[in-house]
């Protein structure tokens, strides 16, 4: 059994490494092999333990990695706390519901004990997001999802400013705006739709979608792309206030393709979700993932890998923080 899982892990790795281009910027799969051999295992165990206590944190970690990578590259800028002289990304309204900082702190502390000053916060976050996807897939397939390796060697950035969060996509964007925005980061429309599938996990708060329900009894002026019954569900959620949470799909802690099925029923929570089914250039992709979960998983994994390489900093362009919340 053990031999089989190792073999299948190796095979998976082979396929994925061949399918993807390794970045030319000093990252490598075995970056910590000599300098901190238990780095991967330490992060994996920390994430596993945290998710056993609270599976909803998987969504937090994946979203945090996304926000990190879309602002100034994957450089842990999302993790730094504001200081007297600087308001960090974290304190932007876009920070709504970013969760899981403690998991990163916990892993970082253990790694500082094992190998001080070696493992970057950006790599810890990238590994933790990868592991979070793995562990929530276990829920689905008792046997566990594919094991895959990611390149490591990201350095932590020295800048984190609230104004940079303007580069995050707003939930009011339509399909063509989303294609353009993700295109600026080098993603195809298909990769954008696959990445949006992260919304198979977690929740949105009323404040992120209430503009779609201009009348809370859902009888007038409702966004026409919402199913009537689902519009009532959203309105009901909002009765409990701006912070009331609405799961994106029926299975908020399971990584599956239910999100795309919901879009087909016009039961997408955010405007930016439902627009993927409304847009002529994305609807076919939504239908494809709704029909074929394996294809979604494969594309999601590849797109996450690519996202994890956005504008990574190497060498003297970054540092390895001692504490993920503070620039050295
Ligand atoms: C396509 C553009 C995207 C938009 C406009 C968007 C917007 C949002 C918004 C508004 C929320 C809810 C925040 C709240 O109300 O608390 C949310 C939640 C979330 N987003 Fe996205 N997002 C996008 C893409 C992504 C991507 C690419 C990922 C990761 C790969 C991601 C992962 C998540 C997760 C996991 C949650 C749930 C968080 C939780 O339950 O703690 N999103 N997103
Ligand atoms: C950002 O997230 C942190 C951690 O969840 C929270 O303590 C803080 O209040 C949030 N800031 C805003 C502006 O929402
Ligand atoms: C999307 O929004 C942009 C900017 O508001 C607008 O110009 C465009 O027509 C919209 N596209 C669709 C398909 O609605």
CSV table of C-alpha atoms and ligand atoms in Angstrom, one decimal:
chain,number,residue,atom,x,y,z
A,1,UNK,CA,0.0,0.0,0.0
A,2,UNK,CA,2.7,2.4,1.0
A,3,UNK,CA,4.8,1.4,-1.9
A,4,UNK,CA,1.8,1.9,-4.2
A,5,UNK,CA,1.2,5.4,-2.9
A,6,UNK,CA,4.8,6.4,-3.3
A,7,UNK,CA,4.8,5.0,-6.8
A,8,UNK,CA,1.6,6.9,-7.7
A,9,UNK,CA,3.0,10.0,-6.1
A,10,UNK,CA,6.1,9.7,-8.2
A,11,UNK,CA,4.1,9.1,-11.4
A,12,UNK,CA,1.8,12.1,-10.7
A,13,UNK,CA,4.8,14.2,-10.1
A,14,UNK,CA,6.4,13.1,-13.4
A,15,UNK,CA,3.3,14.0,-15.3
A,16,UNK,CA,2.9,17.3,-13.7
A,17,UNK,CA,6.5,18.3,-13.9
A,18,UNK,CA,6.6,17.4,-17.6
A,19,UNK,CA,3.4,19.2,-18.3
A,20,UNK,CA,4.5,22.4,-16.7
A,21,UNK,CA,7.4,24.6,-17.2
A,22,UNK,CA,9.7,25.2,-14.3
A,23,UNK,CA,10.4,28.8,-13.8
A,24,UNK,CA,13.9,30.0,-14.8
A,25,UNK,CA,14.2,32.0,-11.6
A,26,UNK,CA,16.0,29.9,-9.1
A,27,UNK,CA,13.0,27.9,-7.8
A,28,UNK,CA,13.3,24.2,-7.7
A,29,UNK,CA,11.4,21.2,-6.5
A,30,UNK,CA,14.0,20.1,-4.0
A,31,UNK,CA,15.0,23.6,-2.8
A,32,UNK,CA,15.0,22.7,0.9
A,33,UNK,CA,16.3,19.1,0.5
A,34,UNK,CA,19.6,19.9,2.2
A,35,UNK,CA,18.8,23.1,4.1
A,36,UNK,CA,15.6,22.0,5.7
A,37,UNK,CA,14.7,18.5,4.8
A,38,UNK,CA,11.5,18.3,6.9
A,39,UNK,CA,10.0,21.6,5.6
A,40,UNK,CA,7.3,20.0,3.5
A,41,UNK,CA,6.4,17.4,6.1
A,42,UNK,CA,6.2,20.0,8.8
A,43,UNK,CA,3.8,22.2,6.8
A,44,UNK,CA,1.7,19.3,5.8
A,45,UNK,CA,1.3,18.1,9.3
A,46,UNK,CA,0.5,21.5,10.6
A,47,UNK,CA,-2.2,22.0,7.9
A,48,UNK,CA,-3.6,18.6,8.5
A,49,UNK,CA,-3.9,19.2,12.2
A,50,UNK,CA,-5.5,22.6,11.8
A,51,UNK,CA,-8.0,21.3,9.3
A,52,UNK,CA,-9.0,18.4,11.5
A,53,UNK,CA,-10.0,21.0,14.0
A,54,UNK,CA,-11.6,23.4,11.6
A,55,UNK,CA,-12.1,22.3,7.9
A,56,UNK,CA,-13.3,25.7,7.0
A,57,UNK,CA,-9.8,27.0,7.2
A,58,UNK,CA,-8.9,25.3,3.9
A,59,UNK,CA,-10.8,28.0,2.1
A,60,UNK,CA,-9.0,30.6,4.1
A,61,UNK,CA,-5.6,29.3,3.1
A,62,UNK,CA,-6.4,28.9,-0.6
A,63,UNK,CA,-7.8,32.4,-0.7
A,64,UNK,CA,-4.9,33.9,1.1
A,65,UNK,CA,-2.4,32.4,-1.4
A,66,UNK,CA,-4.5,33.8,-4.2
A,67,UNK,CA,-4.4,37.3,-2.7
A,68,UNK,CA,-0.7,37.0,-2.0
A,69,UNK,CA,0.1,36.1,-5.6
A,70,UNK,CA,-2.1,38.6,-7.2
A,71,UNK,CA,-0.5,41.5,-5.3
A,72,UNK,CA,3.2,42.0,-6.0
A,73,UNK,CA,3.6,38.3,-6.7
A,74,UNK,CA,3.7,35.4,-4.3
A,75,UNK,CA,5.9,37.0,-1.7
A,76,UNK,CA,3.9,36.7,1.6
A,77,UNK,CA,3.0,40.4,1.4
A,78,UNK,CA,-0.5,39.4,2.5
A,79,UNK,CA,0.8,38.1,5.8
A,80,UNK,CA,2.5,41.3,7.2
A,81,UNK,CA,0.7,43.3,9.9
A,82,UNK,CA,0.3,47.0,9.6
A,83,UNK,CA,2.8,49.1,11.5
A,84,UNK,CA,2.7,52.7,12.8
A,85,UNK,CA,3.9,54.0,9.4
A,86,UNK,CA,2.3,51.6,7.0
A,87,UNK,CA,-1.2,50.1,6.5
A,88,UNK,CA,-0.7,46.7,5.1
A,89,UNK,CA,-2.7,44.7,2.5
A,90,UNK,CA,-4.3,42.8,5.3
A,91,UNK,CA,-6.2,45.8,6.5
A,92,UNK,CA,-8.0,46.4,3.2
A,93,UNK,CA,-11.7,45.6,2.9
A,94,UNK,CA,-10.6,42.9,0.4
A,95,UNK,CA,-9.2,41.2,3.4
A,96,UNK,CA,-12.7,40.2,4.4
A,97,UNK,CA,-12.6,36.6,5.5
A,98,UNK,CA,-9.0,36.0,5.0
A,99,UNK,CA,-8.3,33.4,7.6
A,100,UNK,CA,-5.7,30.9,8.6
A,101,UNK,CA,-2.8,33.3,9.5
A,102,UNK,CA,-2.3,31.2,12.7
A,103,UNK,CA,-1.6,28.1,10.7
A,104,UNK,CA,1.2,29.9,8.8
A,105,UNK,CA,2.6,31.3,12.1
A,106,UNK,CA,2.5,27.8,13.6
A,107,UNK,CA,4.4,26.2,10.7
A,108,UNK,CA,6.9,29.1,10.6
A,109,UNK,CA,7.7,28.8,14.3
A,110,UNK,CA,8.4,25.0,13.9
A,111,UNK,CA,10.6,25.6,10.9
A,112,UNK,CA,12.5,28.4,12.6
A,113,UNK,CA,13.3,25.9,15.4
A,114,UNK,CA,14.4,23.3,12.8
A,115,UNK,CA,16.4,25.5,10.4
A,116,UNK,CA,16.4,29.2,11.4
A,117,UNK,CA,16.1,31.7,8.6
A,118,UNK,CA,15.8,29.2,5.8
A,119,UNK,CA,12.1,28.6,4.8
A,120,UNK,CA,10.3,31.7,3.4
A,121,UNK,CA,6.8,32.6,4.4
A,122,UNK,CA,5.8,32.8,0.8
A,123,UNK,CA,6.8,29.1,0.4
A,124,UNK,CA,5.0,28.1,3.5
A,125,UNK,CA,1.9,29.7,2.3
A,126,UNK,CA,2.2,28.1,-1.2
A,127,UNK,CA,2.7,24.7,0.4
A,128,UNK,CA,-0.1,25.2,2.9
A,129,UNK,CA,-2.6,26.1,0.1
A,130,UNK,CA,-1.5,23.1,-1.9
A,131,UNK,CA,-1.9,20.9,1.2
A,132,UNK,CA,-5.3,22.4,1.9
A,133,UNK,CA,-6.6,21.4,-1.5
A,134,UNK,CA,-5.2,17.9,-0.9
A,135,UNK,CA,-6.8,17.5,2.5
A,136,UNK,CA,-10.2,18.7,1.4
A,137,UNK,CA,-10.1,16.3,-1.5
A,138,UNK,CA,-9.6,13.5,1.0
A,139,UNK,CA,-13.1,14.2,2.3
A,140,UNK,CA,-14.3,13.3,-1.1
A,141,UNK,CA,-12.3,10.3,-2.1
A,142,UNK,CA,-11.4,8.5,1.2
A,143,UNK,CA,-8.1,7.5,-0.6
A,144,UNK,CA,-6.8,11.0,-1.0
A,145,UNK,CA,-6.2,13.3,-3.9
A,146,UNK,CA,-3.1,13.3,-6.0
A,147,UNK,CA,0.1,14.2,-4.3
A,148,UNK,CA,2.0,16.7,-6.2
A,149,UNK,CA,5.1,18.7,-5.6
A,150,UNK,CA,5.5,22.5,-6.2
A,151,UNK,CA,8.6,24.5,-6.9
A,152,UNK,CA,10.0,26.3,-3.9
A,153,UNK,CA,12.5,29.1,-3.3
A,154,UNK,CA,10.3,32.1,-3.2
A,155,UNK,CA,11.6,35.0,-1.2
A,156,UNK,CA,9.5,37.2,1.0
A,157,UNK,CA,8.8,40.7,-0.1
A,158,UNK,CA,9.5,43.9,1.7
A,159,UNK,CA,6.4,45.8,0.7
A,160,UNK,CA,2.8,45.4,1.8
A,161,UNK,CA,0.5,48.3,1.2
A,162,UNK,CA,-3.2,48.7,1.4
A,163,UNK,CA,-3.4,50.6,-1.9
A,164,UNK,CA,-2.0,47.6,-3.8
A,165,UNK,CA,-5.2,45.6,-3.1
A,166,UNK,CA,-6.8,47.5,-5.9
A,167,UNK,CA,-5.3,44.8,-8.1
A,168,UNK,CA,-7.7,42.2,-6.7
A,169,UNK,CA,-10.7,41.3,-8.8
A,170,UNK,CA,-14.0,42.8,-7.4
A,171,UNK,CA,-17.0,40.6,-7.2
A,172,UNK,CA,-18.9,43.0,-9.5
A,173,UNK,CA,-16.7,42.3,-12.5
A,174,UNK,CA,-18.3,40.7,-15.5
A,175,UNK,CA,-16.9,37.8,-17.5
A,176,UNK,CA,-15.0,39.9,-20.0
A,177,UNK,CA,-13.5,42.1,-17.3
A,178,UNK,CA,-12.4,38.9,-15.4
A,179,UNK,CA,-10.8,37.5,-18.6
A,180,UNK,CA,-8.9,40.8,-19.1
A,181,UNK,CA,-7.8,41.0,-15.5
A,182,UNK,CA,-6.6,37.4,-15.3
A,183,UNK,CA,-5.1,37.9,-18.7
A,184,UNK,CA,-2.9,40.6,-17.4
A,185,UNK,CA,-1.4,38.0,-15.1
A,186,UNK,CA,-0.9,35.6,-18.0
A,187,UNK,CA,-3.9,33.4,-17.5
A,188,UNK,CA,-6.2,32.1,-20.2
A,189,UNK,CA,-10.0,32.3,-19.9
A,190,UNK,CA,-10.0,28.6,-19.1
A,191,UNK,CA,-7.5,29.0,-16.3
A,192,UNK,CA,-9.5,31.9,-14.9
A,193,UNK,CA,-12.7,29.7,-14.8
A,194,UNK,CA,-10.7,26.8,-13.3
A,195,UNK,CA,-9.3,29.1,-10.6
A,196,UNK,CA,-12.7,30.5,-9.8
A,197,UNK,CA,-13.6,26.9,-9.0
A,198,UNK,CA,-11.8,27.5,-5.7
A,199,UNK,CA,-15.3,28.9,-4.7
A,200,UNK,CA,-16.3,25.3,-4.3
A,201,UNK,CA,-14.9,25.9,-0.8
A,202,UNK,CA,-16.1,28.5,1.7
A,203,UNK,CA,-18.5,31.3,1.9
A,204,UNK,CA,-19.2,34.9,0.9
A,205,UNK,CA,-20.7,37.5,3.2
A,206,UNK,CA,-23.8,39.3,2.4
A,207,UNK,CA,-21.8,42.5,1.8
A,208,UNK,CA,-20.1,40.8,-1.2
A,209,UNK,CA,-23.4,40.1,-3.1
A,210,UNK,CA,-26.1,42.3,-1.6
A,211,UNK,CA,-25.9,44.7,-4.5
A,212,UNK,CA,-27.5,41.9,-6.6
A,213,UNK,CA,-30.6,42.0,-4.4
A,214,UNK,CA,-31.6,45.6,-4.5
A,215,UNK,CA,-34.9,44.7,-2.8
A,216,UNK,CA,-34.5,42.2,0.0
A,217,UNK,CA,-37.8,40.5,-0.6
A,218,UNK,CA,-36.4,39.6,-3.9
A,219,UNK,CA,-39.4,40.7,-5.8
A,220,UNK,CA,-38.0,43.7,-7.8
A,221,UNK,CA,-34.8,44.7,-9.4
A,222,UNK,CA,-33.0,41.5,-8.7
A,223,UNK,CA,-30.0,40.7,-10.8
A,224,UNK,CA,-31.8,38.8,-13.7
A,225,UNK,CA,-29.1,36.2,-13.8
A,226,UNK,CA,-30.2,34.8,-10.3
A,227,UNK,CA,-32.6,32.0,-10.1
A,228,UNK,CA,-35.7,33.3,-8.3
A,229,UNK,CA,-35.7,30.7,-5.6
A,230,UNK,CA,-32.0,31.1,-5.0
A,231,UNK,CA,-32.5,34.9,-4.9
A,232,UNK,CA,-34.8,34.3,-2.0
A,233,UNK,CA,-32.1,32.2,-0.3
A,234,UNK,CA,-29.6,35.1,-0.7
A,235,UNK,CA,-32.1,37.6,0.6
A,236,UNK,CA,-32.8,35.5,3.6
A,237,UNK,CA,-29.1,35.2,4.4
A,238,UNK,CA,-28.8,39.0,4.2
A,239,UNK,CA,-31.6,39.5,6.7
A,240,UNK,CA,-29.0,38.4,9.3
A,241,UNK,CA,-26.8,41.4,8.3
A,242,UNK,CA,-23.8,42.3,6.2
A,243,UNK,CA,-21.5,39.7,7.7
A,244,UNK,CA,-24.0,36.8,7.3
A,245,UNK,CA,-22.3,34.0,5.4
A,246,UNK,CA,-23.6,32.3,2.3
A,247,UNK,CA,-21.8,29.1,1.2
A,248,UNK,CA,-20.8,29.2,-2.4
A,249,UNK,CA,-22.2,25.7,-3.1
A,250,UNK,CA,-24.0,23.0,-1.2
A,251,UNK,CA,-20.8,21.4,0.1
A,252,UNK,CA,-18.6,24.2,1.5
A,253,UNK,CA,-15.9,21.9,2.9
A,254,UNK,CA,-15.7,19.6,-0.1
A,255,UNK,CA,-13.6,20.2,-3.1
A,256,UNK,CA,-15.8,19.1,-6.0
A,257,UNK,CA,-17.4,20.6,-9.1
A,258,UNK,CA,-20.7,21.5,-7.4
A,259,UNK,CA,-19.8,25.1,-7.9
A,260,UNK,CA,-20.2,24.8,-11.7
A,261,UNK,CA,-23.4,22.9,-11.3
A,262,UNK,CA,-24.7,25.8,-9.2
A,263,UNK,CA,-23.8,28.3,-11.9
A,264,UNK,CA,-25.8,26.2,-14.5
A,265,UNK,CA,-28.8,26.5,-12.2
A,266,UNK,CA,-28.2,30.3,-11.9
A,267,UNK,CA,-27.4,29.7,-8.2
A,268,UNK,CA,-24.0,31.4,-8.2
A,269,UNK,CA,-23.4,33.6,-5.1
A,270,UNK,CA,-21.3,36.4,-6.5
A,271,UNK,CA,-22.0,38.4,-9.6
A,272,UNK,CA,-18.5,37.4,-10.7
A,273,UNK,CA,-19.4,33.7,-10.3
A,274,UNK,CA,-22.7,33.8,-12.2
A,275,UNK,CA,-21.2,35.9,-15.0
A,276,UNK,CA,-19.0,33.0,-16.0
A,277,UNK,CA,-22.1,31.1,-17.1
A,278,UNK,CA,-23.6,34.2,-18.7
A,279,UNK,CA,-20.5,35.1,-20.7
A,280,UNK,CA,-20.3,33.7,-24.2
A,281,UNK,CA,-16.6,33.1,-23.8
A,282,UNK,CA,-16.8,31.3,-20.5
A,283,UNK,CA,-20.1,29.4,-20.5
A,284,UNK,CA,-18.7,26.4,-22.5
A,285,UNK,CA,-15.9,26.1,-19.9
A,286,UNK,CA,-18.3,26.1,-17.0
A,287,UNK,CA,-20.4,23.4,-18.8
A,288,UNK,CA,-17.3,21.4,-19.3
A,289,UNK,CA,-16.3,21.4,-15.7
A,290,UNK,CA,-19.8,20.8,-14.5
A,291,UNK,CA,-19.8,17.6,-16.7
A,292,UNK,CA,-16.3,16.5,-16.0
A,293,UNK,CA,-14.9,16.8,-12.5
A,294,UNK,CA,-11.6,15.1,-13.3
A,295,UNK,CA,-10.9,17.8,-15.9
A,296,UNK,CA,-11.7,20.5,-13.4
A,297,UNK,CA,-9.3,18.9,-10.9
A,298,UNK,CA,-6.6,18.6,-13.4
A,299,UNK,CA,-6.9,22.2,-14.8
A,300,UNK,CA,-7.3,23.6,-11.3
A,301,UNK,CA,-4.1,22.0,-10.1
A,302,UNK,CA,-2.2,23.3,-13.1
A,303,UNK,CA,-3.6,26.8,-12.8
A,304,UNK,CA,-2.7,26.8,-9.1
A,305,UNK,CA,0.8,25.8,-9.9
A,306,UNK,CA,1.0,28.7,-12.4
A,307,UNK,CA,-0.5,31.1,-9.9
A,308,UNK,CA,2.1,30.1,-7.3
A,309,UNK,CA,4.8,31.3,-9.7
A,310,UNK,CA,3.5,34.8,-10.3
A,311,UNK,CA,6.3,37.4,-10.0
A,312,UNK,CA,8.2,35.4,-7.4
A,313,UNK,CA,11.2,37.1,-5.9
A,314,UNK,CA,14.5,35.5,-5.8
A,315,UNK,CA,17.9,36.3,-4.3
A,316,UNK,CA,18.4,39.8,-3.0
A,317,UNK,CA,15.0,40.9,-4.3
A,318,UNK,CA,13.5,39.4,-1.2
A,319,UNK,CA,14.3,38.0,2.2
A,320,UNK,CA,13.4,35.1,4.5
A,321,UNK,CA,11.3,36.7,7.2
A,322,UNK,CA,11.9,35.5,10.8
A,323,UNK,CA,8.3,36.2,11.6
A,324,UNK,CA,5.7,36.1,8.8
A,325,UNK,CA,3.9,39.1,10.2
A,326,UNK,CA,7.0,41.4,10.1
A,327,UNK,CA,9.3,42.5,7.4
A,328,UNK,CA,12.9,41.9,8.8
B,1,LIG,C1,-12.4,35.4,-10.3
B,1,LIG,C2,-12.3,36.4,-9.5
B,1,LIG,C3,-12.6,36.3,-8.0
B,1,LIG,C4,-13.4,37.2,-7.3
B,1,LIG,C5,-14.1,38.4,-7.8
B,1,LIG,C6,-13.4,36.7,-6.0
B,1,LIG,C7,-14.1,37.3,-4.9
B,1,LIG,C8,-14.3,36.7,-3.7
B,1,LIG,C9,-15.2,37.2,-2.7
B,1,LIG,C10,-15.9,38.6,-2.8
B,1,LIG,C11,-15.2,36.3,-1.7
B,1,LIG,C12,-16.1,36.4,-0.4
B,1,LIG,C13,-15.4,37.3,0.6
B,1,LIG,C14,-16.4,37.6,1.7
B,1,LIG,O1,-17.5,38.0,1.5
B,1,LIG,O2,-16.0,37.3,2.9
B,1,LIG,C15,-14.4,35.2,-2.0
B,1,LIG,C16,-14.2,34.1,-1.3
B,1,LIG,C17,-13.3,33.1,-1.6
B,1,LIG,N1,-12.4,33.1,-2.6
B,1,LIG,FE1,-12.6,34.3,-4.3
B,1,LIG,N2,-12.6,35.6,-5.9
B,1,LIG,C18,-12.1,35.3,-7.1
B,1,LIG,C19,-11.2,34.3,-7.4
B,1,LIG,C20,-10.7,33.4,-6.5
B,1,LIG,C21,-9.5,32.6,-6.7
B,1,LIG,C22,-8.7,32.6,-8.0
B,1,LIG,C23,-9.4,31.9,-5.6
B,1,LIG,C24,-8.3,30.8,-5.2
B,1,LIG,C25,-7.6,30.1,-6.1
B,1,LIG,C26,-10.4,32.2,-4.7
B,1,LIG,C27,-10.6,31.6,-3.4
B,1,LIG,C28,-11.7,32.0,-2.6
B,1,LIG,C29,-12.1,31.2,-1.4
B,1,LIG,C30,-11.5,29.8,-1.1
B,1,LIG,C31,-13.1,31.9,-0.8
B,1,LIG,C32,-13.8,31.5,0.5
B,1,LIG,C33,-13.1,32.1,1.7
B,1,LIG,C34,-13.6,31.6,3.0
B,1,LIG,O3,-14.7,30.9,3.1
B,1,LIG,O4,-12.9,31.8,4.0
B,1,LIG,N3,-11.2,33.2,-5.2
B,1,LIG,N4,-13.8,35.5,-3.3
B,2,LIG,C1,-8.4,41.4,8.4
B,2,LIG,O1,-8.3,40.0,8.9
B,2,LIG,C2,-7.9,39.9,10.2
B,2,LIG,C3,-7.8,38.4,10.5
B,2,LIG,O2,-8.9,37.7,10.3
B,2,LIG,C4,-8.9,40.6,11.1
B,2,LIG,O3,-8.4,40.6,12.5
B,2,LIG,C5,-9.0,42.1,10.7
B,2,LIG,O4,-9.9,42.8,11.4
B,2,LIG,C6,-9.3,42.2,9.2
B,2,LIG,N1,-9.4,43.5,8.8
B,2,LIG,C7,-10.4,44.0,8.1
B,2,LIG,C8,-10.3,45.5,7.7
B,2,LIG,O5,-11.4,43.4,7.8
B,3,LIG,C1,-18.6,44.2,-18.9
B,3,LIG,O1,-18.3,45.4,-18.3
B,3,LIG,C2,-17.7,46.4,-19.1
B,3,LIG,C3,-17.3,47.6,-18.3
B,3,LIG,O2,-18.4,48.0,-17.5
B,3,LIG,C4,-18.6,46.7,-20.3
B,3,LIG,O3,-18.0,47.7,-21.2
B,3,LIG,C5,-18.9,45.4,-21.1
B,3,LIG,O4,-19.9,45.7,-22.1
B,3,LIG,C6,-19.5,44.4,-20.1
B,3,LIG,N1,-19.5,43.1,-20.9
B,3,LIG,C7,-20.6,42.4,-20.9
B,3,LIG,C8,-20.6,41.1,-21.6
B,3,LIG,O5,-21.6,42.6,-20.2
